[in-house]
Amino acid sequence: MVFAGFGYTLSNNVVTNRRLADRAVNSIVISSLVPAALAIAEFLRAVIAGRASKLIDYGVYSTFSGRAPFAAFMLAALIFAIAMLRQTHGEKKLFYVFAIVLEFLALVFTGELFAVLALILGIGVYYVLRSGRASVIMISVLAIVPYLVLLLPRSWLDTLFSVIPSLESAGELFSLWRTSLSTFARNIFLGIGVGKGSFAEEMAEHGI
């Protein structure tokens, strides 16, 4: 979604029916406003009630079932809102600025730090794609940079990952990666299915 959103604004991009594409993108942006507003209200209500510390552990997720899918939706809507802002003129820009502020606050309040990191990398990729010939090299560099953090001493990594609510240590991250790669290798052609039951059965074999 990050690549799609920013790629949508590139000058050499060709969309057969641009008006239809604009409406599709706008529908995502507009549909995100109510959940984003509810998430911000949820955050403010928790702060007023003195429960702000709990939000650090659990985050907000508005009308969604969890903060991870909510963060993914806010990220996609935010990217598309930025894309539309860049190609809009006049008073319509104010609407997209409002949408961007609302969606960004909701994204931050989810507590999903990796989603915020994905946004930052997405913005970097967008400007790299506009740079011309060196874009392939620069995108490769941007893809590698986040993993350079893993070269830090293990004690530093554990401290770093303890700040991330979804992970307790670097070892947990490495374990998840091993499990993911193993699952992919065992089901490379047919996959494991999209249902919760299929995923749960596969993860149970790895003790997760």
JSON list of C-alpha atoms in Angstrom, two decimals:
[
{"chain": "A", "resi": 1, "resn": "MET", "atom": "CA", "xyz": [0.00, 0.00, 0.00]},
{"chain": "A", "resi": 2, "resn": "VAL", "atom": "CA", "xyz": [2.90, 2.34, 0.72]},
{"chain": "A", "resi": 3, "resn": "PHE", "atom": "CA", "xyz": [4.36, 1.83, -2.75]},
{"chain": "A", "resi": 4, "resn": "ALA", "atom": "CA", "xyz": [0.92, 2.01, -4.37]},
{"chain": "A", "resi": 5, "resn": "GLY", "atom": "CA", "xyz": [0.00, 5.24, -2.64]},
{"chain": "A", "resi": 6, "resn": "PHE", "atom": "CA", "xyz": [3.12, 7.17, -3.47]},
{"chain": "A", "resi": 7, "resn": "GLY", "atom": "CA", "xyz": [3.51, 5.54, -6.87]},
{"chain": "A", "resi": 8, "resn": "TYR", "atom": "CA", "xyz": [0.06, 6.89, -7.68]},
{"chain": "A", "resi": 9, "resn": "THR", "atom": "CA", "xyz": [1.43, 10.44, -7.79]},
{"chain": "A", "resi": 10, "resn": "LEU", "atom": "CA", "xyz": [4.46, 9.84, -10.01]},
{"chain": "A", "resi": 11, "resn": "SER", "atom": "CA", "xyz": [4.42, 11.86, -13.23]},
{"chain": "A", "resi": 12, "resn": "ASN", "atom": "CA", "xyz": [5.15, 8.84, -15.41]},
{"chain": "A", "resi": 13, "resn": "ASN", "atom": "CA", "xyz": [2.31, 6.81, -13.91]},
{"chain": "A", "resi": 14, "resn": "VAL", "atom": "CA", "xyz": [-0.47, 6.01, -16.38]},
{"chain": "A", "resi": 15, "resn": "VAL", "atom": "CA", "xyz": [-3.97, 5.16, -15.17]},
{"chain": "A", "resi": 16, "resn": "THR", "atom": "CA", "xyz": [-6.49, 4.30, -17.89]},
{"chain": "A", "resi": 17, "resn": "ASN", "atom": "CA", "xyz": [-9.47, 5.81, -16.04]},
{"chain": "A", "resi": 18, "resn": "ARG", "atom": "CA", "xyz": [-8.01, 8.42, -13.71]},
{"chain": "A", "resi": 19, "resn": "ARG", "atom": "CA", "xyz": [-11.37, 9.72, -12.52]},
{"chain": "A", "resi": 20, "resn": "LEU", "atom": "CA", "xyz": [-12.44, 6.24, -11.44]},
{"chain": "A", "resi": 21, "resn": "ALA", "atom": "CA", "xyz": [-9.08, 5.74, -9.71]},
{"chain": "A", "resi": 22, "resn": "ASP", "atom": "CA", "xyz": [-9.43, 9.06, -7.90]},
{"chain": "A", "resi": 23, "resn": "ARG", "atom": "CA", "xyz": [-12.85, 8.06, -6.61]},
{"chain": "A", "resi": 24, "resn": "ALA", "atom": "CA", "xyz": [-11.53, 4.73, -5.38]},
{"chain": "A", "resi": 25, "resn": "VAL", "atom": "CA", "xyz": [-8.67, 6.42, -3.53]},
{"chain": "A", "resi": 26, "resn": "ASN", "atom": "CA", "xyz": [-11.00, 9.08, -2.11]},
{"chain": "A", "resi": 27, "resn": "SER", "atom": "CA", "xyz": [-13.36, 6.41, -0.82]},
{"chain": "A", "resi": 28, "resn": "ILE", "atom": "CA", "xyz": [-10.54, 4.96, 1.28]},
{"chain": "A", "resi": 29, "resn": "VAL", "atom": "CA", "xyz": [-9.56, 8.39, 2.61]},
{"chain": "A", "resi": 30, "resn": "ILE", "atom": "CA", "xyz": [-13.13, 9.39, 3.46]},
{"chain": "A", "resi": 31, "resn": "SER", "atom": "CA", "xyz": [-14.02, 6.04, 5.05]},
{"chain": "A", "resi": 32, "resn": "SER", "atom": "CA", "xyz": [-11.05, 6.39, 7.41]},
{"chain": "A", "resi": 33, "resn": "LEU", "atom": "CA", "xyz": [-12.13, 9.71, 8.93]},
{"chain": "A", "resi": 34, "resn": "VAL", "atom": "CA", "xyz": [-14.81, 8.43, 11.32]},
{"chain": "A", "resi": 35, "resn": "PRO", "atom": "CA", "xyz": [-12.68, 5.56, 12.74]},
{"chain": "A", "resi": 36, "resn": "ALA", "atom": "CA", "xyz": [-9.74, 7.98, 13.06]},
{"chain": "A", "resi": 37, "resn": "ALA", "atom": "CA", "xyz": [-11.87, 10.54, 14.91]},
{"chain": "A", "resi": 38, "resn": "LEU", "atom": "CA", "xyz": [-13.21, 7.83, 17.24]},
{"chain": "A", "resi": 39, "resn": "ALA", "atom": "CA", "xyz": [-9.67, 6.63, 17.96]},
{"chain": "A", "resi": 40, "resn": "ILE", "atom": "CA", "xyz": [-8.54, 10.14, 18.87]},
{"chain": "A", "resi": 41, "resn": "ALA", "atom": "CA", "xyz": [-11.61, 10.56, 21.09]},
{"chain": "A", "resi": 42, "resn": "GLU", "atom": "CA", "xyz": [-10.83, 7.20, 22.72]},
{"chain": "A", "resi": 43, "resn": "PHE", "atom": "CA", "xyz": [-7.28, 8.37, 23.43]},
{"chain": "A", "resi": 44, "resn": "LEU", "atom": "CA", "xyz": [-8.38, 11.72, 24.88]},
{"chain": "A", "resi": 45, "resn": "ARG", "atom": "CA", "xyz": [-11.00, 10.00, 27.06]},
{"chain": "A", "resi": 46, "resn": "ALA", "atom": "CA", "xyz": [-8.35, 7.65, 28.44]},
{"chain": "A", "resi": 47, "resn": "VAL", "atom": "CA", "xyz": [-6.00, 10.55, 29.18]},
{"chain": "A", "resi": 48, "resn": "ILE", "atom": "CA", "xyz": [-8.74, 12.46, 31.01]},
{"chain": "A", "resi": 49, "resn": "ALA", "atom": "CA", "xyz": [-9.61, 9.34, 33.01]},
{"chain": "A", "resi": 50, "resn": "GLY", "atom": "CA", "xyz": [-5.95, 8.86, 33.97]},
{"chain": "A", "resi": 51, "resn": "ARG", "atom": "CA", "xyz": [-5.55, 5.65, 31.98]},
{"chain": "A", "resi": 52, "resn": "ALA", "atom": "CA", "xyz": [-2.94, 6.95, 29.54]},
{"chain": "A", "resi": 53, "resn": "SER", "atom": "CA", "xyz": [-0.32, 4.45, 30.75]},
{"chain": "A", "resi": 54, "resn": "LYS", "atom": "CA", "xyz": [-2.49, 1.53, 29.63]},
{"chain": "A", "resi": 55, "resn": "LEU", "atom": "CA", "xyz": [-2.64, 2.93, 26.12]},
{"chain": "A", "resi": 56, "resn": "ILE", "atom": "CA", "xyz": [1.12, 2.48, 25.83]},
{"chain": "A", "resi": 57, "resn": "ASP", "atom": "CA", "xyz": [0.61, -1.27, 26.24]},
{"chain": "A", "resi": 58, "resn": "TYR", "atom": "CA", "xyz": [-2.66, -1.73, 24.37]},
{"chain": "A", "resi": 59, "resn": "GLY", "atom": "CA", "xyz": [-3.07, 1.29, 22.07]},
{"chain": "A", "resi": 60, "resn": "VAL", "atom": "CA", "xyz": [-6.35, 2.35, 20.51]},
{"chain": "A", "resi": 61, "resn": "TYR", "atom": "CA", "xyz": [-8.16, 0.61, 17.68]},
{"chain": "A", "resi": 62, "resn": "SER", "atom": "CA", "xyz": [-11.47, 2.45, 17.28]},
{"chain": "A", "resi": 63, "resn": "THR", "atom": "CA", "xyz": [-14.12, 0.26, 15.62]},
{"chain": "A", "resi": 64, "resn": "PHE", "atom": "CA", "xyz": [-11.63, -2.43, 14.55]},
{"chain": "A", "resi": 65, "resn": "SER", "atom": "CA", "xyz": [-11.01, -5.79, 16.23]},
{"chain": "A", "resi": 66, "resn": "GLY", "atom": "CA", "xyz": [-7.40, -4.89, 17.11]},
{"chain": "A", "resi": 67, "resn": "ARG", "atom": "CA", "xyz": [-4.81, -2.19, 16.76]},
{"chain": "A", "resi": 68, "resn": "ALA", "atom": "CA", "xyz": [-2.74, -3.99, 14.11]},
{"chain": "A", "resi": 69, "resn": "PRO", "atom": "CA", "xyz": [-5.47, -4.02, 11.40]},
{"chain": "A", "resi": 70, "resn": "PHE", "atom": "CA", "xyz": [-6.52, -0.52, 12.42]},
{"chain": "A", "resi": 71, "resn": "ALA", "atom": "CA", "xyz": [-2.95, 0.75, 12.07]},
{"chain": "A", "resi": 72, "resn": "ALA", "atom": "CA", "xyz": [-2.65, -0.90, 8.65]},
{"chain": "A", "resi": 73, "resn": "PHE", "atom": "CA", "xyz": [-5.84, 0.78, 7.47]},
{"chain": "A", "resi": 74, "resn": "MET", "atom": "CA", "xyz": [-4.78, 4.18, 8.84]},
{"chain": "A", "resi": 75, "resn": "LEU", "atom": "CA", "xyz": [-1.39, 3.80, 7.15]},
{"chain": "A", "resi": 76, "resn": "ALA", "atom": "CA", "xyz": [-2.99, 3.05, 3.78]},
{"chain": "A", "resi": 77, "resn": "ALA", "atom": "CA", "xyz": [-5.50, 5.89, 4.11]},
{"chain": "A", "resi": 78, "resn": "LEU", "atom": "CA", "xyz": [-2.78, 8.30, 5.18]},
{"chain": "A", "resi": 79, "resn": "ILE", "atom": "CA", "xyz": [-0.59, 7.43, 2.22]},
{"chain": "A", "resi": 80, "resn": "PHE", "atom": "CA", "xyz": [-3.47, 7.91, -0.20]},
{"chain": "A", "resi": 81, "resn": "ALA", "atom": "CA", "xyz": [-4.44, 11.22, 1.44]},
{"chain": "A", "resi": 82, "resn": "ILE", "atom": "CA", "xyz": [-0.87, 12.47, 0.95]},
{"chain": "A", "resi": 83, "resn": "ALA", "atom": "CA", "xyz": [-0.98, 11.30, -2.67]},
{"chain": "A", "resi": 84, "resn": "MET", "atom": "CA", "xyz": [-4.23, 13.16, -3.30]},
{"chain": "A", "resi": 85, "resn": "LEU", "atom": "CA", "xyz": [-2.93, 16.28, -1.55]},
{"chain": "A", "resi": 86, "resn": "ARG", "atom": "CA", "xyz": [0.00, 16.48, -3.95]},
{"chain": "A", "resi": 87, "resn": "GLN", "atom": "CA", "xyz": [-2.23, 16.51, -7.01]},
{"chain": "A", "resi": 88, "resn": "THR", "atom": "CA", "xyz": [-5.09, 18.66, -5.66]},
{"chain": "A", "resi": 89, "resn": "HIS", "atom": "CA", "xyz": [-5.39, 22.42, -5.99]},
{"chain": "A", "resi": 90, "resn": "GLY", "atom": "CA", "xyz": [-7.42, 25.10, -4.29]},
{"chain": "A", "resi": 91, "resn": "GLU", "atom": "CA", "xyz": [-9.69, 24.66, -1.30]},
{"chain": "A", "resi": 92, "resn": "LYS", "atom": "CA", "xyz": [-9.75, 20.87, -1.64]},
{"chain": "A", "resi": 93, "resn": "LYS", "atom": "CA", "xyz": [-6.23, 20.82, -0.20]},
{"chain": "A", "resi": 94, "resn": "LEU", "atom": "CA", "xyz": [-7.66, 21.81, 3.20]},
{"chain": "A", "resi": 95, "resn": "PHE", "atom": "CA", "xyz": [-9.75, 18.63, 3.28]},
{"chain": "A", "resi": 96, "resn": "TYR", "atom": "CA", "xyz": [-6.73, 16.42, 2.65]},
{"chain": "A", "resi": 97, "resn": "VAL", "atom": "CA", "xyz": [-4.62, 18.32, 5.19]},
{"chain": "A", "resi": 98, "resn": "PHE", "atom": "CA", "xyz": [-7.38, 17.73, 7.76]},
{"chain": "A", "resi": 99, "resn": "ALA", "atom": "CA", "xyz": [-7.54, 14.04, 6.80]},
{"chain": "A", "resi": 100, "resn": "ILE", "atom": "CA", "xyz": [-3.76, 13.65, 7.04]},
{"chain": "A", "resi": 101, "resn": "VAL", "atom": "CA", "xyz": [-3.63, 15.19, 10.53]},
{"chain": "A", "resi": 102, "resn": "LEU", "atom": "CA", "xyz": [-6.53, 13.04, 11.74]},
{"chain": "A", "resi": 103, "resn": "GLU", "atom": "CA", "xyz": [-5.13, 9.81, 10.28]},
{"chain": "A", "resi": 104, "resn": "PHE", "atom": "CA", "xyz": [-1.59, 10.47, 11.48]},
{"chain": "A", "resi": 105, "resn": "LEU", "atom": "CA", "xyz": [-2.73, 11.07, 15.07]},
{"chain": "A", "resi": 106, "resn": "ALA", "atom": "CA", "xyz": [-4.85, 7.91, 14.97]},
{"chain": "A", "resi": 107, "resn": "LEU", "atom": "CA", "xyz": [-1.90, 5.94, 13.58]},
{"chain": "A", "resi": 108, "resn": "VAL", "atom": "CA", "xyz": [0.41, 7.16, 16.35]},
{"chain": "A", "resi": 109, "resn": "PHE", "atom": "CA", "xyz": [-2.18, 6.46, 19.05]},
{"chain": "A", "resi": 110, "resn": "THR", "atom": "CA", "xyz": [-2.42, 2.81, 17.97]},
{"chain": "A", "resi": 111, "resn": "GLY", "atom": "CA", "xyz": [1.05, 2.32, 19.44]},
{"chain": "A", "resi": 112, "resn": "GLU", "atom": "CA", "xyz": [2.13, 0.32, 16.38]},
{"chain": "A", "resi": 113, "resn": "LEU", "atom": "CA", "xyz": [5.63, 1.73, 16.01]},
{"chain": "A", "resi": 114, "resn": "PHE", "atom": "CA", "xyz": [6.41, -0.42, 12.99]},
{"chain": "A", "resi": 115, "resn": "ALA", "atom": "CA", "xyz": [3.49, 1.15, 11.12]},
{"chain": "A", "resi": 116, "resn": "VAL", "atom": "CA", "xyz": [4.93, 4.60, 11.81]},
{"chain": "A", "resi": 117, "resn": "LEU", "atom": "CA", "xyz": [8.33, 3.34, 10.64]},
{"chain": "A", "resi": 118, "resn": "ALA", "atom": "CA", "xyz": [6.67, 2.01, 7.46]},
{"chain": "A", "resi": 119, "resn": "LEU", "atom": "CA", "xyz": [5.22, 5.48, 6.86]},
{"chain": "A", "resi": 120, "resn": "ILE", "atom": "CA", "xyz": [8.64, 7.11, 7.22]},
{"chain": "A", "resi": 121, "resn": "LEU", "atom": "CA", "xyz": [10.22, 4.57, 4.87]},
{"chain": "A", "resi": 122, "resn": "GLY", "atom": "CA", "xyz": [7.34, 5.01, 2.43]},
{"chain": "A", "resi": 123, "resn": "ILE", "atom": "CA", "xyz": [7.94, 8.75, 2.27]},
{"chain": "A", "resi": 124, "resn": "GLY", "atom": "CA", "xyz": [11.63, 8.06, 1.71]},
{"chain": "A", "resi": 125, "resn": "VAL", "atom": "CA", "xyz": [10.83, 5.62, -1.10]},
{"chain": "A", "resi": 126, "resn": "TYR", "atom": "CA", "xyz": [8.57, 8.18, -2.75]},
{"chain": "A", "resi": 127, "resn": "TYR", "atom": "CA", "xyz": [11.31, 10.79, -2.95]},
{"chain": "A", "resi": 128, "resn": "VAL", "atom": "CA", "xyz": [13.82, 8.17, -4.05]},
{"chain": "A", "resi": 129, "resn": "LEU", "atom": "CA", "xyz": [11.54, 7.16, -6.93]},
{"chain": "A", "resi": 130, "resn": "ARG", "atom": "CA", "xyz": [11.53, 10.75, -8.07]},
{"chain": "A", "resi": 131, "resn": "SER", "atom": "CA", "xyz": [15.32, 10.91, -8.13]},
{"chain": "A", "resi": 132, "resn": "GLY", "atom": "CA", "xyz": [15.71, 9.04, -11.43]},
{"chain": "A", "resi": 133, "resn": "ARG", "atom": "CA", "xyz": [18.42, 6.52, -12.27]},
{"chain": "A", "resi": 134, "resn": "ALA", "atom": "CA", "xyz": [19.67, 5.92, -8.74]},
{"chain": "A", "resi": 135, "resn": "SER", "atom": "CA", "xyz": [16.21, 4.93, -7.50]},
{"chain": "A", "resi": 136, "resn": "VAL", "atom": "CA", "xyz": [16.84, 1.15, -7.61]},
{"chain": "A", "resi": 137, "resn": "ILE", "atom": "CA", "xyz": [20.06, 1.47, -5.60]},
{"chain": "A", "resi": 138, "resn": "MET", "atom": "CA", "xyz": [18.52, 3.88, -3.09]},
{"chain": "A", "resi": 139, "resn": "ILE", "atom": "CA", "xyz": [15.44, 1.70, -2.55]},
{"chain": "A", "resi": 140, "resn": "SER", "atom": "CA", "xyz": [17.73, -1.26, -1.85]},
{"chain": "A", "resi": 141, "resn": "VAL", "atom": "CA", "xyz": [19.60, 0.85, 0.71]},
{"chain": "A", "resi": 142, "resn": "LEU", "atom": "CA", "xyz": [16.34, 1.96, 2.37]},
{"chain": "A", "resi": 143, "resn": "ALA", "atom": "CA", "xyz": [15.22, -1.67, 2.57]},
{"chain": "A", "resi": 144, "resn": "ILE", "atom": "CA", "xyz": [18.46, -2.70, 4.30]},
{"chain": "A", "resi": 145, "resn": "VAL", "atom": "CA", "xyz": [18.81, 0.24, 6.72]},
{"chain": "A", "resi": 146, "resn": "PRO", "atom": "CA", "xyz": [16.16, -0.93, 9.28]},
{"chain": "A", "resi": 147, "resn": "TYR", "atom": "CA", "xyz": [17.91, -4.29, 9.61]},
{"chain": "A", "resi": 148, "resn": "LEU", "atom": "CA", "xyz": [21.21, -2.62, 10.51]},
{"chain": "A", "resi": 149, "resn": "VAL", "atom": "CA", "xyz": [19.72, -2.09, 13.96]},
{"chain": "A", "resi": 150, "resn": "LEU", "atom": "CA", "xyz": [20.07, -5.85, 14.46]},
{"chain": "A", "resi": 151, "resn": "LEU", "atom": "CA", "xyz": [23.86, -5.42, 14.44]},
{"chain": "A", "resi": 152, "resn": "LEU", "atom": "CA", "xyz": [23.66, -3.70, 17.84]},
{"chain": "A", "resi": 153, "resn": "PRO", "atom": "CA", "xyz": [24.73, -5.68, 20.95]},
{"chain": "A", "resi": 154, "resn": "ARG", "atom": "CA", "xyz": [22.08, -8.13, 22.18]},
{"chain": "A", "resi": 155, "resn": "SER", "atom": "CA", "xyz": [21.58, -6.27, 25.47]},
{"chain": "A", "resi": 156, "resn": "TRP", "atom": "CA", "xyz": [20.90, -3.05, 23.56]},
{"chain": "A", "resi": 157, "resn": "LEU", "atom": "CA", "xyz": [18.44, -4.84, 21.31]},
{"chain": "A", "resi": 158, "resn": "ASP", "atom": "CA", "xyz": [16.54, -6.28, 24.27]},
{"chain": "A", "resi": 159, "resn": "THR", "atom": "CA", "xyz": [16.25, -2.79, 25.77]},
{"chain": "A", "resi": 160, "resn": "LEU", "atom": "CA", "xyz": [15.10, -1.40, 22.42]},
{"chain": "A", "resi": 161, "resn": "PHE", "atom": "CA", "xyz": [12.48, -4.08, 21.82]},
{"chain": "A", "resi": 162, "resn": "SER", "atom": "CA", "xyz": [11.17, -3.80, 25.37]},
{"chain": "A", "resi": 163, "resn": "VAL", "atom": "CA", "xyz": [9.80, -0.39, 24.35]},
{"chain": "A", "resi": 164, "resn": "ILE", "atom": "CA", "xyz": [7.78, -1.99, 21.54]},
{"chain": "A", "resi": 165, "resn": "PRO", "atom": "CA", "xyz": [4.51, -3.29, 23.08]},
{"chain": "A", "resi": 166, "resn": "SER", "atom": "CA", "xyz": [4.22, -6.31, 20.76]},
{"chain": "A", "resi": 167, "resn": "LEU", "atom": "CA", "xyz": [7.74, -7.63, 21.49]},
{"chain": "A", "resi": 168, "resn": "GLU", "atom": "CA", "xyz": [9.57, -8.35, 24.72]},
{"chain": "A", "resi": 169, "resn": "SER", "atom": "CA", "xyz": [13.05, -9.07, 23.39]},
{"chain": "A", "resi": 170, "resn": "ALA", "atom": "CA", "xyz": [15.15, -9.40, 20.25]},
{"chain": "A", "resi": 171, "resn": "GLY", "atom": "CA", "xyz": [15.07, -13.18, 20.76]},
{"chain": "A", "resi": 172, "resn": "GLU", "atom": "CA", "xyz": [11.28, -13.15, 20.34]},
{"chain": "A", "resi": 173, "resn": "LEU", "atom": "CA", "xyz": [11.65, -11.31, 17.04]},
{"chain": "A", "resi": 174, "resn": "PHE", "atom": "CA", "xyz": [14.23, -13.80, 15.76]},
{"chain": "A", "resi": 175, "resn": "SER", "atom": "CA", "xyz": [11.98, -16.67, 16.85]},
{"chain": "A", "resi": 176, "resn": "LEU", "atom": "CA", "xyz": [9.06, -15.20, 14.91]},
{"chain": "A", "resi": 177, "resn": "TRP", "atom": "CA", "xyz": [11.25, -14.82, 11.83]},
{"chain": "A", "resi": 178, "resn": "ARG", "atom": "CA", "xyz": [12.42, -18.44, 12.05]},
{"chain": "A", "resi": 179, "resn": "THR", "atom": "CA", "xyz": [8.85, -19.63, 12.44]},
{"chain": "A", "resi": 180, "resn": "SER", "atom": "CA", "xyz": [7.66, -17.53, 9.50]},
{"chain": "A", "resi": 181, "resn": "LEU", "atom": "CA", "xyz": [10.42, -18.78, 7.21]},
{"chain": "A", "resi": 182, "resn": "SER", "atom": "CA", "xyz": [9.83, -22.37, 8.27]},
{"chain": "A", "resi": 183, "resn": "THR", "atom": "CA", "xyz": [6.08, -22.05, 7.68]},
{"chain": "A", "resi": 184, "resn": "PHE", "atom": "CA", "xyz": [6.69, -20.52, 4.26]},
{"chain": "A", "resi": 185, "resn": "ALA", "atom": "CA", "xyz": [9.10, -23.31, 3.29]},
{"chain": "A", "resi": 186, "resn": "ARG", "atom": "CA", "xyz": [6.66, -26.03, 4.36]},
{"chain": "A", "resi": 187, "resn": "ASN", "atom": "CA", "xyz": [3.69, -24.49, 2.55]},
{"chain": "A", "resi": 188, "resn": "ILE", "atom": "CA", "xyz": [5.41, -22.75, -0.33]},
{"chain": "A", "resi": 189, "resn": "PHE", "atom": "CA", "xyz": [2.90, -23.79, -3.01]},
{"chain": "A", "resi": 190, "resn": "LEU", "atom": "CA", "xyz": [-0.50, -24.00, -1.29]},
{"chain": "A", "resi": 191, "resn": "GLY", "atom": "CA", "xyz": [-0.04, -21.70, 1.69]},
{"chain": "A", "resi": 192, "resn": "ILE", "atom": "CA", "xyz": [-1.75, -22.24, 5.05]},
{"chain": "A", "resi": 193, "resn": "GLY", "atom": "CA", "xyz": [-5.13, -20.66, 4.27]},
{"chain": "A", "resi": 194, "resn": "VAL", "atom": "CA", "xyz": [-6.72, -17.41, 5.34]},
{"chain": "A", "resi": 195, "resn": "GLY", "atom": "CA", "xyz": [-8.89, -18.68, 8.19]},
{"chain": "A", "resi": 196, "resn": "LYS", "atom": "CA", "xyz": [-7.94, -18.30, 11.83]},
{"chain": "A", "resi": 197, "resn": "GLY", "atom": "CA", "xyz": [-8.17, -22.09, 12.28]},
{"chain": "A", "resi": 198, "resn": "SER", "atom": "CA", "xyz": [-5.59, -22.80, 9.57]},
{"chain": "A", "resi": 199, "resn": "PHE", "atom": "CA", "xyz": [-3.18, -20.24, 10.97]},
{"chain": "A", "resi": 200, "resn": "ALA", "atom": "CA", "xyz": [-3.67, -21.43, 14.56]},
{"chain": "A", "resi": 201, "resn": "GLU", "atom": "CA", "xyz": [-2.99, -25.04, 13.63]},
{"chain": "A", "resi": 202, "resn": "GLU", "atom": "CA", "xyz": [0.21, -24.11, 11.82]},
{"chain": "A", "resi": 203, "resn": "MET", "atom": "CA", "xyz": [1.46, -21.90, 14.66]},
{"chain": "A", "resi": 204, "resn": "ALA", "atom": "CA", "xyz": [0.63, -24.54, 17.27]},
{"chain": "A", "resi": 205, "resn": "GLU", "atom": "CA", "xyz": [3.19, -26.83, 15.69]},
{"chain": "A", "resi": 206, "resn": "HIS", "atom": "CA", "xyz": [5.81, -24.21, 16.45]},
{"chain": "A", "resi": 207, "resn": "GLY", "atom": "CA", "xyz": [4.64, -23.70, 20.03]},
{"chain": "A", "resi": 208, "resn": "ILE", "atom": "CA", "xyz": [3.05, -20.32, 19.32]}
]
